[in-house]
PDB file of C-alpha atoms in Angstrom:
ATOM      1  CA  MET A 194     -37.651  31.022 -14.494  1.00 55.00           C
ATOM      2  CA  ASP A 195     -34.844  30.400 -11.215  1.00 72.00           C
ATOM      3  CA  TRP A 196     -32.688  27.432 -12.160  1.00 66.00           C
ATOM      4  CA  LYS A 197     -32.412  26.152  -8.779  1.00 68.00           C
ATOM      5  CA  SER A 198     -35.973  24.067  -9.318  1.00 73.00           C
ATOM      6  CA  TYR A 199     -34.231  22.015 -11.734  1.00 74.00           C
ATOM      7  CA  GLY A 200     -32.115  21.162  -9.204  1.00 76.00           C
ATOM      8  CA  PHE A 201     -28.489  22.802 -10.525  1.00 79.00           C
ATOM      9  CA  HIS A 202     -26.340  24.014  -8.094  1.00 76.00           C
ATOM     10  CA  LEU A 203     -23.161  25.611  -7.437  1.00 78.00           C
ATOM     11  CA  PRO A 204     -20.616  22.839  -6.601  1.00 80.00           C
ATOM     12  CA  LYS A 205     -19.183  23.451  -2.512  1.00 84.00           C
ATOM     13  CA  PRO A 206     -16.060  25.074  -1.553  1.00 89.00           C
ATOM     14  CA  ASN A 207     -13.437  23.134  -1.682  1.00 91.00           C
ATOM     15  CA  SER A 208     -11.836  22.521   2.010  1.00 91.00           C
ATOM     16  CA  PHE A 209      -8.925  20.748   0.446  1.00 93.00           C
ATOM     17  CA  LEU A 210      -7.723  24.387  -2.029  1.00 92.00           C
ATOM     18  CA  PRO A 211      -4.142  25.361  -0.463  1.00 92.00           C
ATOM     19  CA  ASP A 212      -5.095  28.914   1.228  1.00 91.00           C
ATOM     20  CA  ASN A 213      -1.473  29.283   1.781  1.00 90.00           C
ATOM     21  CA  THR A 214       1.765  28.546  -1.105  1.00 89.00           C
ATOM     22  CA  ASP A 215       4.872  30.725   1.020  1.00 90.00           C
ATOM     23  CA  VAL A 216       7.811  27.955   0.481  1.00 88.00           C
ATOM     24  CA  LEU A 217       8.774  27.795   3.784  1.00 83.00           C
ATOM     25  CA  GLN A 218      12.837  27.650   2.975  1.00 72.00           C
ATOM     26  CA  SER A 219      15.023  29.112   1.085  1.00 65.00           C
ATOM     27  CA  THR A 220      18.210  28.546  -1.547  1.00 64.00           C
ATOM     28  CA  ASP A 221      19.946  30.857   1.533  1.00 65.00           C
ATOM     29  CA  GLU A 222      18.986  29.005   4.503  1.00 68.00           C
ATOM     30  CA  VAL A 223      20.291  25.102   3.448  1.00 66.00           C
ATOM     31  CA  SER A 224      24.364  25.440   3.886  1.00 71.00           C
ATOM     32  CA  GLU A 225      23.807  21.522   3.583  1.00 78.00           C
ATOM     33  CA  VAL A 226      21.451  19.166   2.062  1.00 79.00           C
ATOM     34  CA  ALA A 227      20.103  16.154   3.863  1.00 81.00           C
ATOM     35  CA  LYS A 228      20.895  12.784   2.373  1.00 83.00           C
ATOM     36  CA  GLU A 229      17.695  10.979   4.585  1.00 87.00           C
ATOM     37  CA  PRO A 230      15.191  11.658   7.079  1.00 92.00           C
ATOM     38  CA  GLN A 231      16.013  11.970  11.075  1.00 93.00           C
ATOM     39  CA  LEU A 232      13.699  10.595  13.220  1.00 95.00           C
ATOM     40  CA  LEU A 233      11.565  13.325  15.991  1.00 95.00           C
ATOM     41  CA  GLN A 234       9.539  11.001  18.112  1.00 94.00           C
ATOM     42  CA  ALA A 235       9.592   7.655  19.382  1.00 91.00           C
ATOM     43  CA  ASN A 236       7.692   6.309  22.170  1.00 88.00           C
ATOM     44  CA  SER A 237       5.397   3.278  22.963  1.00 85.00           C
ATOM     45  CA  THR A 238       3.084   4.498  20.013  1.00 86.00           C
ATOM     46  CA  HIS A 239       4.154   5.596  16.994  1.00 90.00           C
ATOM     47  CA  GLU A 240       6.982   6.892  15.447  1.00 92.00           C
ATOM     48  CA  LEU A 241       7.750  10.310  13.836  1.00 96.00           C
ATOM     49  CA  TRP A 242      10.189  11.158  10.306  1.00 96.00           C
ATOM     50  CA  PHE A 243      10.462  13.954   8.907  1.00 96.00           C
ATOM     51  CA  LYS A 244      12.755  15.392   6.573  1.00 94.00           C
ATOM     52  CA  GLN A 245      12.689  18.994   5.382  1.00 91.00           C
ATOM     53  CA  ASP A 246      12.256  20.062   1.213  1.00 88.00           C
ATOM     54  CA  ASP A 247      15.827  20.965   0.256  1.00 85.00           C
ATOM     55  CA  GLN A 248      16.396  20.812  -2.886  1.00 85.00           C
ATOM     56  CA  HIS A 249      13.415  21.644  -4.816  1.00 85.00           C
ATOM     57  CA  PHE A 250      12.074  24.770  -2.723  1.00 87.00           C
ATOM     58  CA  THR A 251       8.414  24.025  -4.161  1.00 91.00           C
ATOM     59  CA  PRO A 252       4.943  24.806  -2.013  1.00 94.00           C
ATOM     60  CA  ARG A 253       4.540  20.915  -2.116  1.00 95.00           C
ATOM     61  CA  GLY A 254       5.560  18.034   0.399  1.00 95.00           C
ATOM     62  CA  SER A 255       4.064  14.206   1.268  1.00 97.00           C
ATOM     63  CA  ILE A 256       2.615  12.836   4.130  1.00 97.00           C
ATOM     64  CA  TYR A 257       3.015   8.831   4.652  1.00 97.00           C
ATOM     65  CA  LEU A 258       1.223   6.561   7.523  1.00 96.00           C
ATOM     66  CA  LYS A 259       1.249   3.742   9.098  1.00 94.00           C
ATOM     67  CA  LEU A 260      -0.419   1.651  10.849  1.00 91.00           C
ATOM     68  CA  LYS A 261       0.372  -1.563  12.578  1.00 86.00           C
ATOM     69  CA  LEU A 262      -2.279  -3.231  13.000  1.00 82.00           C
ATOM     70  CA  SER A 263      -3.085  -7.219  15.334  1.00 78.00           C
ATOM     71  CA  ASN A 264      -2.649  -9.430  13.560  1.00 70.00           C
ATOM     72  CA  GLU A 265      -1.858 -12.849  15.462  1.00 60.00           C
ATOM     73  CA  GLY A 266      -3.537 -15.354  14.466  1.00 61.00           C
ATOM     74  CA  ALA A 267      -5.003 -14.250  11.617  1.00 76.00           C
ATOM     75  CA  SER A 268      -6.961 -16.443   9.039  1.00 86.00           C
ATOM     76  CA  VAL A 269      -6.385 -16.718   4.964  1.00 89.00           C
ATOM     77  CA  LYS A 270     -10.406 -15.053   5.524  1.00 91.00           C
ATOM     78  CA  ASP A 271      -8.649 -12.280   7.425  1.00 90.00           C
ATOM     79  CA  VAL A 272      -6.779 -11.520   4.558  1.00 90.00           C
ATOM     80  CA  VAL A 273      -9.366 -12.036   2.260  1.00 94.00           C
ATOM     81  CA  ALA A 274     -11.449 -10.067   3.805  1.00 94.00           C
ATOM     82  CA  ALA A 275      -9.691  -6.681   4.472  1.00 93.00           C
ATOM     83  CA  ALA A 276      -8.988  -7.011   0.517  1.00 93.00           C
ATOM     84  CA  ILE A 277     -12.798  -6.569   0.269  1.00 96.00           C
ATOM     85  CA  LEU A 278     -12.914  -4.293   2.810  1.00 96.00           C
ATOM     86  CA  ASP A 279      -9.933  -2.411   0.982  1.00 96.00           C
ATOM     87  CA  ALA A 280     -11.263  -2.356  -2.343  1.00 96.00           C
ATOM     88  CA  CYS A 281     -15.024  -1.186  -0.715  1.00 96.00           C
ATOM     89  CA  ILE A 282     -13.092   1.921   0.898  1.00 96.00           C
ATOM     90  CA  ALA A 283     -11.218   2.542  -2.254  1.00 96.00           C
ATOM     91  CA  GLU A 284     -14.337   2.550  -5.037  1.00 94.00           C
ATOM     92  CA  VAL A 285     -16.091   4.736  -2.512  1.00 95.00           C
ATOM     93  CA  PHE A 286     -13.485   7.131  -1.495  1.00 96.00           C
ATOM     94  CA  TYR A 287     -12.595   7.866  -5.399  1.00 94.00           C
ATOM     95  CA  GLU A 288     -16.029   9.853  -5.782  1.00 93.00           C
ATOM     96  CA  GLU A 289     -16.071  11.053  -2.540  1.00 94.00           C
ATOM     97  CA  PHE A 290     -12.186  12.725  -2.327  1.00 96.00           C
ATOM     98  CA  GLU A 291     -13.086  13.688  -5.797  1.00 94.00           C
ATOM     99  CA  PRO A 292     -12.667  17.806  -4.529  1.00 94.00           C
ATOM    100  CA  ALA A 293      -8.700  16.848  -3.294  1.00 95.00           C
ATOM    101  CA  ARG A 294      -7.493  15.606  -6.777  1.00 94.00           C
ATOM    102  CA  HIS A 295      -9.658  19.191  -7.912  1.00 93.00           C
ATOM    103  CA  ALA A 296      -7.394  20.370  -5.255  1.00 93.00           C
ATOM    104  CA  GLY A 297      -4.511  19.075  -7.776  1.00 92.00           C
ATOM    105  CA  MET A 298      -3.492  16.273  -4.360  1.00 95.00           C
ATOM    106  CA  GLN A 299      -3.103  12.635  -4.170  1.00 96.00           C
ATOM    107  CA  PHE A 300      -4.036   9.925  -2.072  1.00 96.00           C
ATOM    108  CA  LYS A 301      -3.767   6.254  -1.264  1.00 96.00           C
ATOM    109  CA  VAL A 302      -4.962   4.224   1.450  1.00 96.00           C
ATOM    110  CA  ASP A 303      -4.360   0.216   1.100  1.00 95.00           C
ATOM    111  CA  LEU A 304      -4.978  -2.644   3.952  1.00 92.00           C
ATOM    112  CA  SER A 305      -4.292  -5.554   3.859  1.00 88.00           C
ATOM    113  CA  GLU A 306      -4.333  -8.085   7.224  1.00 82.00           C
ATOM    114  CA  SER A 307      -1.739  -7.266   8.946  1.00 83.00           C
ATOM    115  CA  ARG A 308      -1.090  -3.267   8.266  1.00 87.00           C
ATOM    116  CA  LEU A 309      -3.376   0.307   7.309  1.00 92.00           C
ATOM    117  CA  ALA A 310      -0.875   2.802   5.177  1.00 95.00           C
ATOM    118  CA  VAL A 311      -2.514   5.873   3.761  1.00 96.00           C
ATOM    119  CA  ARG A 312      -0.048   8.165   1.534  1.00 97.00           C
ATOM    120  CA  VAL A 313      -1.489  11.892   0.575  1.00 97.00           C
ATOM    121  CA  THR A 314       0.613  13.764  -1.495  1.00 97.00           C
ATOM    122  CA  GLY A 315       0.537  18.007  -3.265  1.00 95.00           C
ATOM    123  CA  PHE A 316       0.332  21.069  -1.813  1.00 94.00           C
ATOM    124  CA  SER A 317       1.337  20.728   1.485  1.00 94.00           C
ATOM    125  CA  ASN A 318      -1.448  23.854   3.334  1.00 94.00           C
ATOM    126  CA  LYS A 319      -4.133  21.097   3.549  1.00 94.00           C
ATOM    127  CA  LEU A 320      -1.749  17.836   3.031  1.00 95.00           C
ATOM    128  CA  PRO A 321      -2.451  17.553   6.862  1.00 95.00           C
ATOM    129  CA  ALA A 322      -6.039  18.270   6.997  1.00 96.00           C
ATOM    130  CA  LEU A 323      -6.771  15.427   3.899  1.00 96.00           C
ATOM    131  CA  LEU A 324      -5.070  12.697   5.963  1.00 96.00           C
ATOM    132  CA  ASN A 325      -7.272  13.798   8.960  1.00 96.00           C
ATOM    133  CA  ALA A 326     -10.513  13.799   6.559  1.00 96.00           C
ATOM    134  CA  LEU A 327      -9.781   9.940   5.059  1.00 97.00           C
ATOM    135  CA  LEU A 328      -8.187   8.150   8.162  1.00 95.00           C
ATOM    136  CA  ALA A 329     -12.001  10.027   9.986  1.00 95.00           C
ATOM    137  CA  ARG A 330     -13.720   9.141   6.948  1.00 96.00           C
ATOM    138  CA  ILE A 331     -12.164   5.527   7.406  1.00 95.00           C
ATOM    139  CA  GLN A 332     -13.540   5.071  11.028  1.00 93.00           C
ATOM    140  CA  THR A 333     -16.510   5.948  10.347  1.00 94.00           C
ATOM    141  CA  PHE A 334     -16.560   3.473   7.292  1.00 95.00           C
ATOM    142  CA  GLU A 335     -19.858   1.284   6.498  1.00 95.00           C
ATOM    143  CA  VAL A 336     -20.126  -1.128   4.218  1.00 95.00           C
ATOM    144  CA  GLN A 337     -22.805  -0.699   1.800  1.00 95.00           C
ATOM    145  CA  PRO A 338     -25.060  -3.782   0.666  1.00 95.00           C
ATOM    146  CA  HIS A 339     -24.748  -2.916  -3.247  1.00 95.00           C
ATOM    147  CA  ILE A 340     -20.898  -1.929  -2.492  1.00 95.00           C
ATOM    148  CA  TYR A 341     -20.003  -5.007  -1.106  1.00 96.00           C
ATOM    149  CA  ASP A 342     -21.691  -6.331  -4.389  1.00 96.00           C
ATOM    150  CA  ILE A 343     -20.043  -5.009  -7.268  1.00 95.00           C
ATOM    151  CA  VAL A 344     -16.723  -6.309  -5.219  1.00 96.00           C
ATOM    152  CA  MET A 345     -17.920  -9.320  -4.191  1.00 96.00           C
ATOM    153  CA  THR A 346     -18.097 -10.700  -7.761  1.00 95.00           C
ATOM    154  CA  GLN A 347     -15.011  -8.637  -8.761  1.00 95.00           C
ATOM    155  CA  VAL A 348     -13.260 -10.335  -6.032  1.00 94.00           C
ATOM    156  CA  LYS A 349     -14.330 -14.401  -7.096  1.00 94.00           C
ATOM    157  CA  GLN A 350     -14.488 -13.191 -11.191  1.00 94.00           C
ATOM    158  CA  GLY A 351     -10.519 -12.233  -9.949  1.00 91.00           C
ATOM    159  CA  PHE A 352     -10.182 -15.717  -8.253  1.00 89.00           C
ATOM    160  CA  GLU A 353     -11.066 -17.499 -11.407  1.00 89.00           C
ATOM    161  CA  ASN A 354      -8.358 -15.363 -14.341  1.00 88.00           C
ATOM    162  CA  ALA A 355      -5.773 -15.894 -11.734  1.00 84.00           C
ATOM    163  CA  LYS A 356      -6.012 -19.645 -12.880  1.00 81.00           C
ATOM    164  CA  TYR A 357      -6.261 -19.346 -16.238  1.00 81.00           C
ATOM    165  CA  ALA A 358      -2.835 -16.954 -15.999  1.00 80.00           C
ATOM    166  CA  GLN A 359       0.192 -17.728 -18.117  1.00 79.00           C
ATOM    167  CA  PRO A 360       2.569 -19.425 -16.125  1.00 78.00           C
ATOM    168  CA  ILE A 361       5.667 -17.952 -16.646  1.00 76.00           C
ATOM    169  CA  ARG A 362       3.183 -14.796 -14.463  1.00 75.00           C
ATOM    170  CA  GLN A 363       2.120 -17.179 -12.267  1.00 74.00           C
ATOM    171  CA  LEU A 364       5.853 -18.187 -12.251  1.00 74.00           C
ATOM    172  CA  GLY A 365       6.451 -14.655 -11.189  1.00 68.00           C
ATOM    173  CA  GLY A 366       4.115 -13.682  -8.978  1.00 67.00           C
ATOM    174  CA  GLU A 367       2.573 -15.689  -6.257  1.00 69.00           C
ATOM    175  CA  ARG A 368       4.513 -19.142  -7.245  1.00 64.00           C
ATOM    176  CA  LYS A 369       7.763 -16.871  -6.044  1.00 67.00           C
ATOM    177  CA  GLN A 370       6.222 -15.426  -2.924  1.00 70.00           C
ATOM    178  CA  GLN A 371       5.573 -19.349  -2.255  1.00 69.00           C
ATOM    179  CA  LEU A 372       8.834 -20.474  -1.718  1.00 69.00           C
ATOM    180  CA  ASN A 373      10.103 -17.541  -0.182  1.00 69.00           C
ATOM    181  CA  LYS A 374       7.425 -15.747   2.596  1.00 70.00           C
ATOM    182  CA  VAL A 375       5.892 -16.697   5.436  1.00 67.00           C
ATOM    183  CA  PRO A 376       2.769 -17.208   6.024  1.00 74.00           C
ATOM    184  CA  PHE A 377       0.991 -17.698   2.327  1.00 77.00           C
ATOM    185  CA  TRP A 378      -2.232 -17.920   0.905  1.00 81.00           C
ATOM    186  CA  SER A 379      -2.030 -19.295  -2.261  1.00 82.00           C
ATOM    187  CA  THR A 380      -4.987 -17.827  -4.323  1.00 85.00           C
ATOM    188  CA  GLN A 381      -7.101 -21.209  -3.705  1.00 86.00           C
ATOM    189  CA  SER A 382      -7.448 -21.015   0.022  1.00 88.00           C
ATOM    190  CA  MET A 383      -8.535 -17.685   0.051  1.00 90.00           C
ATOM    191  CA  GLN A 384     -10.843 -18.951  -3.488  1.00 90.00           C
ATOM    192  CA  ALA A 385     -11.988 -21.655  -1.180  1.00 92.00           C
ATOM    193  CA  VAL A 386     -12.775 -19.139   2.265  1.00 93.00           C
ATOM    194  CA  VAL A 387     -14.767 -16.173  -0.015  1.00 94.00           C
ATOM    195  CA  ASP A 388     -18.112 -17.627  -0.377  1.00 93.00           C
ATOM    196  CA  THR A 389     -17.769 -17.881   3.715  1.00 94.00           C
ATOM    197  CA  LEU A 390     -17.957 -14.364   4.429  1.00 93.00           C
ATOM    198  CA  THR A 391     -20.752 -11.359   5.221  1.00 94.00           C
ATOM    199  CA  ILE A 392     -20.784  -8.046   5.096  1.00 95.00           C
ATOM    200  CA  ASP A 393     -20.646  -8.235   8.404  1.00 94.00           C
ATOM    201  CA  LEU A 394     -17.875 -10.147   8.930  1.00 92.00           C
ATOM    202  CA  VAL A 395     -16.347  -7.136   6.602  1.00 94.00           C
ATOM    203  CA  GLN A 396     -17.607  -4.347   8.332  1.00 94.00           C
ATOM    204  CA  GLN A 397     -16.122  -5.810  11.942  1.00 91.00           C
ATOM    205  CA  GLN A 398     -12.572  -5.345   9.865  1.00 90.00           C
ATOM    206  CA  ILE A 399     -13.155  -1.964  10.800  1.00 90.00           C
ATOM    207  CA  LYS A 400     -12.710  -2.427  14.338  1.00 87.00           C
ATOM    208  CA  HIS A 401      -9.908  -4.347  14.599  1.00 84.00           C
ATOM    209  CA  ILE A 402      -8.075  -1.344  12.496  1.00 85.00           C
ATOM    210  CA  PHE A 403      -8.383   0.693  15.257  1.00 84.00           C
ATOM    211  CA  ALA A 404      -8.777  -1.651  18.146  1.00 79.00           C
ATOM    212  CA  ALA A 405      -5.272  -1.173  19.301  1.00 72.00           C
ATOM    213  CA  THR A 406      -2.410   0.336  16.892  1.00 80.00           C
ATOM    214  CA  TYR A 407       0.789   1.752  16.507  1.00 87.00           C
ATOM    215  CA  PHE A 408       1.273   3.877  14.089  1.00 91.00           C
ATOM    216  CA  LYS A 409       4.765   5.257  11.593  1.00 93.00           C
ATOM    217  CA  MET A 410       4.667   8.402  10.098  1.00 96.00           C
ATOM    218  CA  LEU A 411       6.935   9.715   7.841  1.00 97.00           C
ATOM    219  CA  VAL A 412       6.338  14.055   6.507  1.00 97.00           C
ATOM    220  CA  VAL A 413       8.273  15.026   4.198  1.00 96.00           C
ATOM    221  CA  GLY A 414       8.812  18.941   1.549  1.00 94.00           C
ATOM    222  CA  ASN A 415       7.619  21.860   2.889  1.00 93.00           C
ATOM    223  CA  PHE A 416       6.873  21.765   5.906  1.00 94.00           C
ATOM    224  CA  VAL A 417       8.325  22.252   9.525  1.00 92.00           C
ATOM    225  CA  GLU A 418       9.202  19.952  12.386  1.00 93.00           C
ATOM    226  CA  ALA A 419       6.447  21.694  14.357  1.00 94.00           C
ATOM    227  CA  ASP A 420       4.393  21.131  11.978  1.00 95.00           C
ATOM    228  CA  ALA A 421       5.733  17.408  11.407  1.00 95.00           C
ATOM    229  CA  LYS A 422       4.860  16.676  15.544  1.00 95.00           C
ATOM    230  CA  GLN A 423       1.070  18.260  14.840  1.00 96.00           C
ATOM    231  CA  ALA A 424       0.339  16.414  12.556  1.00 95.00           C
ATOM    232  CA  ALA A 425       1.903  13.377  14.300  1.00 95.00           C
ATOM    233  CA  GLU A 426       0.014  14.649  17.657  1.00 94.00           C
ATOM    234  CA  LYS A 427      -3.673  15.222  15.632  1.00 94.00           C
ATOM    235  CA  VAL A 428      -3.624  11.499  14.512  1.00 94.00           C
ATOM    236  CA  HIS A 429      -2.725   9.729  18.005  1.00 92.00           C
ATOM    237  CA  GLN A 430      -5.785  11.946  19.326  1.00 91.00           C
ATOM    238  CA  MET A 431      -8.005  10.024  16.542  1.00 90.00           C
ATOM    239  CA  LEU A 432      -6.585   6.788  16.485  1.00 87.00           C
ATOM    240  CA  ASP A 433      -7.429   7.152  20.490  1.00 78.00           C
ATOM    241  CA  THR A 434      -5.909   3.539  21.020  1.00 67.00           C
ATOM    242  CA  ASP A 435      -4.364   1.008  23.675  1.00 66.00           C
ATOM    243  CA  SER A 436      -0.115   1.453  22.603  1.00 68.00           C
ATOM    244  CA  GLN A 437       0.097  -2.735  20.765  1.00 67.00           C
ATOM    245  CA  PRO A 438       1.919  -5.030  22.605  1.00 68.00           C
ATOM    246  CA  SER A 439       4.707  -6.106  20.678  1.00 64.00           C
ATOM    247  CA  TYR A 440       3.446  -9.386  19.925  1.00 61.00           C
ATOM    248  CA  ALA A 441       0.619  -8.702  18.431  1.00 64.00           C
ATOM    249  CA  HIS A 442       1.837  -7.249  15.193  1.00 64.00           C
ATOM    250  CA  VAL A 443       4.295 -10.305  13.637  1.00 66.00           C
ATOM    251  CA  PRO A 444       6.300  -9.734  10.138  1.00 67.00           C
ATOM    252  CA  GLY A 445       5.926 -11.426   7.217  1.00 67.00           C
ATOM    253  CA  ARG A 446       8.862 -13.597   6.942  1.00 66.00           C
ATOM    254  CA  VAL A 447      11.366 -15.027   4.567  1.00 68.00           C
ATOM    255  CA  VAL A 448      11.432 -18.252   4.369  1.00 70.00           C
ATOM    256  CA  ASP A 449      15.453 -20.006   5.035  1.00 70.00           C
ATOM    257  CA  ILE A 450      15.974 -21.445   2.133  1.00 71.00           C
ATOM    258  CA  GLN A 451      19.963 -24.033   4.043  1.00 74.00           C
ATOM    259  CA  PRO A 452      22.566 -24.690   1.395  1.00 75.00           C
ATOM    260  CA  GLY A 453      21.242 -27.429  -1.439  1.00 74.00           C
ATOM    261  CA  HIS A 454      18.446 -26.691  -4.334  1.00 72.00           C
ATOM    262  CA  TYR A 455      15.171 -27.342  -4.128  1.00 72.00           C
ATOM    263  CA  ILE A 456      12.502 -28.441  -6.907  1.00 73.00           C
ATOM    264  CA  TYR A 457       9.080 -27.197  -6.760  1.00 72.00           C
ATOM    265  CA  MET A 458       6.344 -27.683  -9.429  1.00 75.00           C
ATOM    266  CA  THR A 459       2.875 -27.346  -9.981  1.00 75.00           C
ATOM    267  CA  GLN A 460       0.109 -28.020 -12.244  1.00 76.00           C
ATOM    268  CA  SER A 461      -1.523 -25.957 -13.988  1.00 75.00           C
ATOM    269  CA  ASP A 462      -5.344 -24.810 -12.929  1.00 76.00           C
ATOM    270  CA  ASP A 463      -6.126 -24.347 -17.153  1.00 76.00           C
ATOM    271  CA  PRO A 464      -5.899 -28.098 -18.953  1.00 78.00           C
ATOM    272  CA  ASN A 465      -5.914 -26.004 -22.100  1.00 78.00           C
ATOM    273  CA  LYS A 466      -2.121 -25.025 -21.515  1.00 77.00           C
ATOM    274  CA  VAL A 467      -0.055 -25.491 -23.728  1.00 77.00           C
ATOM    275  CA  ASN A 468       2.735 -23.300 -22.049  1.00 79.00           C
ATOM    276  CA  ASN A 469       5.871 -24.461 -19.365  1.00 80.00           C
ATOM    277  CA  ALA A 470       7.937 -22.243 -17.122  1.00 80.00           C
ATOM    278  CA  VAL A 471      10.537 -22.934 -15.302  1.00 80.00           C
ATOM    279  CA  LEU A 472      11.689 -20.161 -12.382  1.00 78.00           C
ATOM    280  CA  VAL A 473      15.691 -20.818 -11.394  1.00 79.00           C
ATOM    281  CA  THR A 474      16.688 -18.864  -7.957  1.00 78.00           C
ATOM    282  CA  PHE A 475      20.066 -17.869  -6.383  1.00 78.00           C
ATOM    283  CA  TYR A 476      20.680 -16.933  -3.371  1.00 76.00           C
ATOM    284  CA  CYS A 477      23.197 -14.617  -1.848  1.00 77.00           C
ATOM    285  CA  GLY A 478      22.433 -14.296   1.924  1.00 70.00           C
ATOM    286  CA  PRO A 479      21.092 -11.010   3.182  1.00 70.00           C
ATOM    287  CA  THR A 480      21.423  -7.130   1.827  1.00 70.00           C
ATOM    288  CA  THR A 481      23.018  -5.720   5.130  1.00 72.00           C
ATOM    289  CA  SER A 482      24.369  -2.640   3.626  1.00 78.00           C
ATOM    290  CA  ASN A 483      23.387  -0.211   0.782  1.00 80.00           C
ATOM    291  CA  LYS A 484      26.682  -1.345  -0.845  1.00 85.00           C
ATOM    292  CA  HIS A 485      25.257  -5.214  -0.809  1.00 84.00           C
ATOM    293  CA  GLY A 486      22.323  -3.552  -2.914  1.00 83.00           C
ATOM    294  CA  ILE A 487      23.221  -1.842  -5.375  1.00 88.00           C
ATOM    295  CA  VAL A 488      26.010  -4.497  -5.931  1.00 88.00           C
ATOM    296  CA  MET A 489      23.270  -6.872  -6.844  1.00 87.00           C
ATOM    297  CA  MET A 490      20.730  -4.488  -8.654  1.00 89.00           C
ATOM    298  CA  LEU A 491      23.904  -3.251 -10.900  1.00 91.00           C
ATOM    299  CA  LEU A 492      24.496  -7.307 -11.004  1.00 90.00           C
ATOM    300  CA  SER A 493      21.135  -7.955 -11.903  1.00 88.00           C
ATOM    301  CA  GLN A 494      20.540  -5.454 -14.579  1.00 89.00           C
ATOM    302  CA  MET A 495      23.970  -6.615 -16.004  1.00 90.00           C
ATOM    303  CA  LEU A 496      22.725 -10.068 -16.587  1.00 88.00           C
ATOM    304  CA  HIS A 497      19.270  -9.665 -17.990  1.00 87.00           C
ATOM    305  CA  ASP A 498      20.729  -7.899 -21.012  1.00 86.00           C
ATOM    306  CA  GLN A 499      22.288 -11.366 -21.628  1.00 87.00           C
ATOM    307  CA  PHE A 500      19.503 -13.361 -20.708  1.00 85.00           C
ATOM    308  CA  PHE A 501      17.524 -11.139 -23.576  1.00 86.00           C
ATOM    309  CA  ASP A 502      20.632 -11.027 -26.164  1.00 87.00           C
ATOM    310  CA  GLN A 503      21.103 -15.187 -25.671  1.00 86.00           C
ATOM    311  CA  LEU A 504      17.184 -16.551 -25.013  1.00 83.00           C
ATOM    312  CA  ARG A 505      15.168 -14.199 -27.452  1.00 82.00           C
ATOM    313  CA  THR A 506      17.308 -13.040 -29.763  1.00 86.00           C
ATOM    314  CA  LYS A 507      19.748 -15.887 -31.262  1.00 88.00           C
ATOM    315  CA  GLU A 508      17.328 -18.879 -29.029  1.00 86.00           C
ATOM    316  CA  GLN A 509      14.685 -17.016 -30.826  1.00 81.00           C
ATOM    317  CA  LEU A 510      12.847 -18.745 -26.898  1.00 76.00           C
ATOM    318  CA  GLY A 511      10.293 -17.090 -24.619  1.00 63.00           C
ATOM    319  CA  TYR A 512      11.532 -16.294 -21.058  1.00 55.00           C
TER     320      TYR A 512
END
């Protein structure tokens, strides 16, 4: 009896399996380890950064691609629509690109109202092919009604659950951003508009992504410069959009805190909450150098141990 008549079939060929695992550089060819990537290209459409593996010498690598989207005049509705589309893409891609994971690769697609980030890592031989496949699939992505309904249920439940999070969790996340980030959209404001969204409005985000873009790419690992340039050129051809004017992308900003002290109080949405939380922030000025950043990290680690010993061990308080 023919086993095919029962619906059984062999798996399709996995196009992401590497067919070349040669290491492009040997230890004998490295005279000095590069400390940072080098800028290969910079123009009105993109930046390309590159760093060849000169330490581990394995047939692996990573490619990071970030598209800066036009977010001038972005509203809270755009933020929620982008989050819903991001979740829909993740739901579909997990199954569609399962062969890539079987081939030892990993990928991450992250979408917001201001940028699309794609990261691929694994065997370097097929990484550009995986990146191109992901980008091409996003360009033709259509939100399916049953996926949309699943994601909308999850998003709404997430907004509702946020009301009942422990106060310390709220302070460490949303409230901390509220004090420092511009623009800032609260969970309440996003929950207020989620019911006004439709599947068509979410689908329109795809056109918004590829309307006018500026991208940055970092290629690291078992590659040569020609590989990086070819990967960037392919992405440029696939996007095929006008260069983005400088005013179209508004980067997130940090609130300029003037000398003095500020107190912000908020009431929990959960009337049954009996716990309270306090967040105290000391502003130490901008981190203008790597040394400054390292000093602040070291200071934070030293203070953490002292706080833990005093508040948790000696005074038995929660924080």
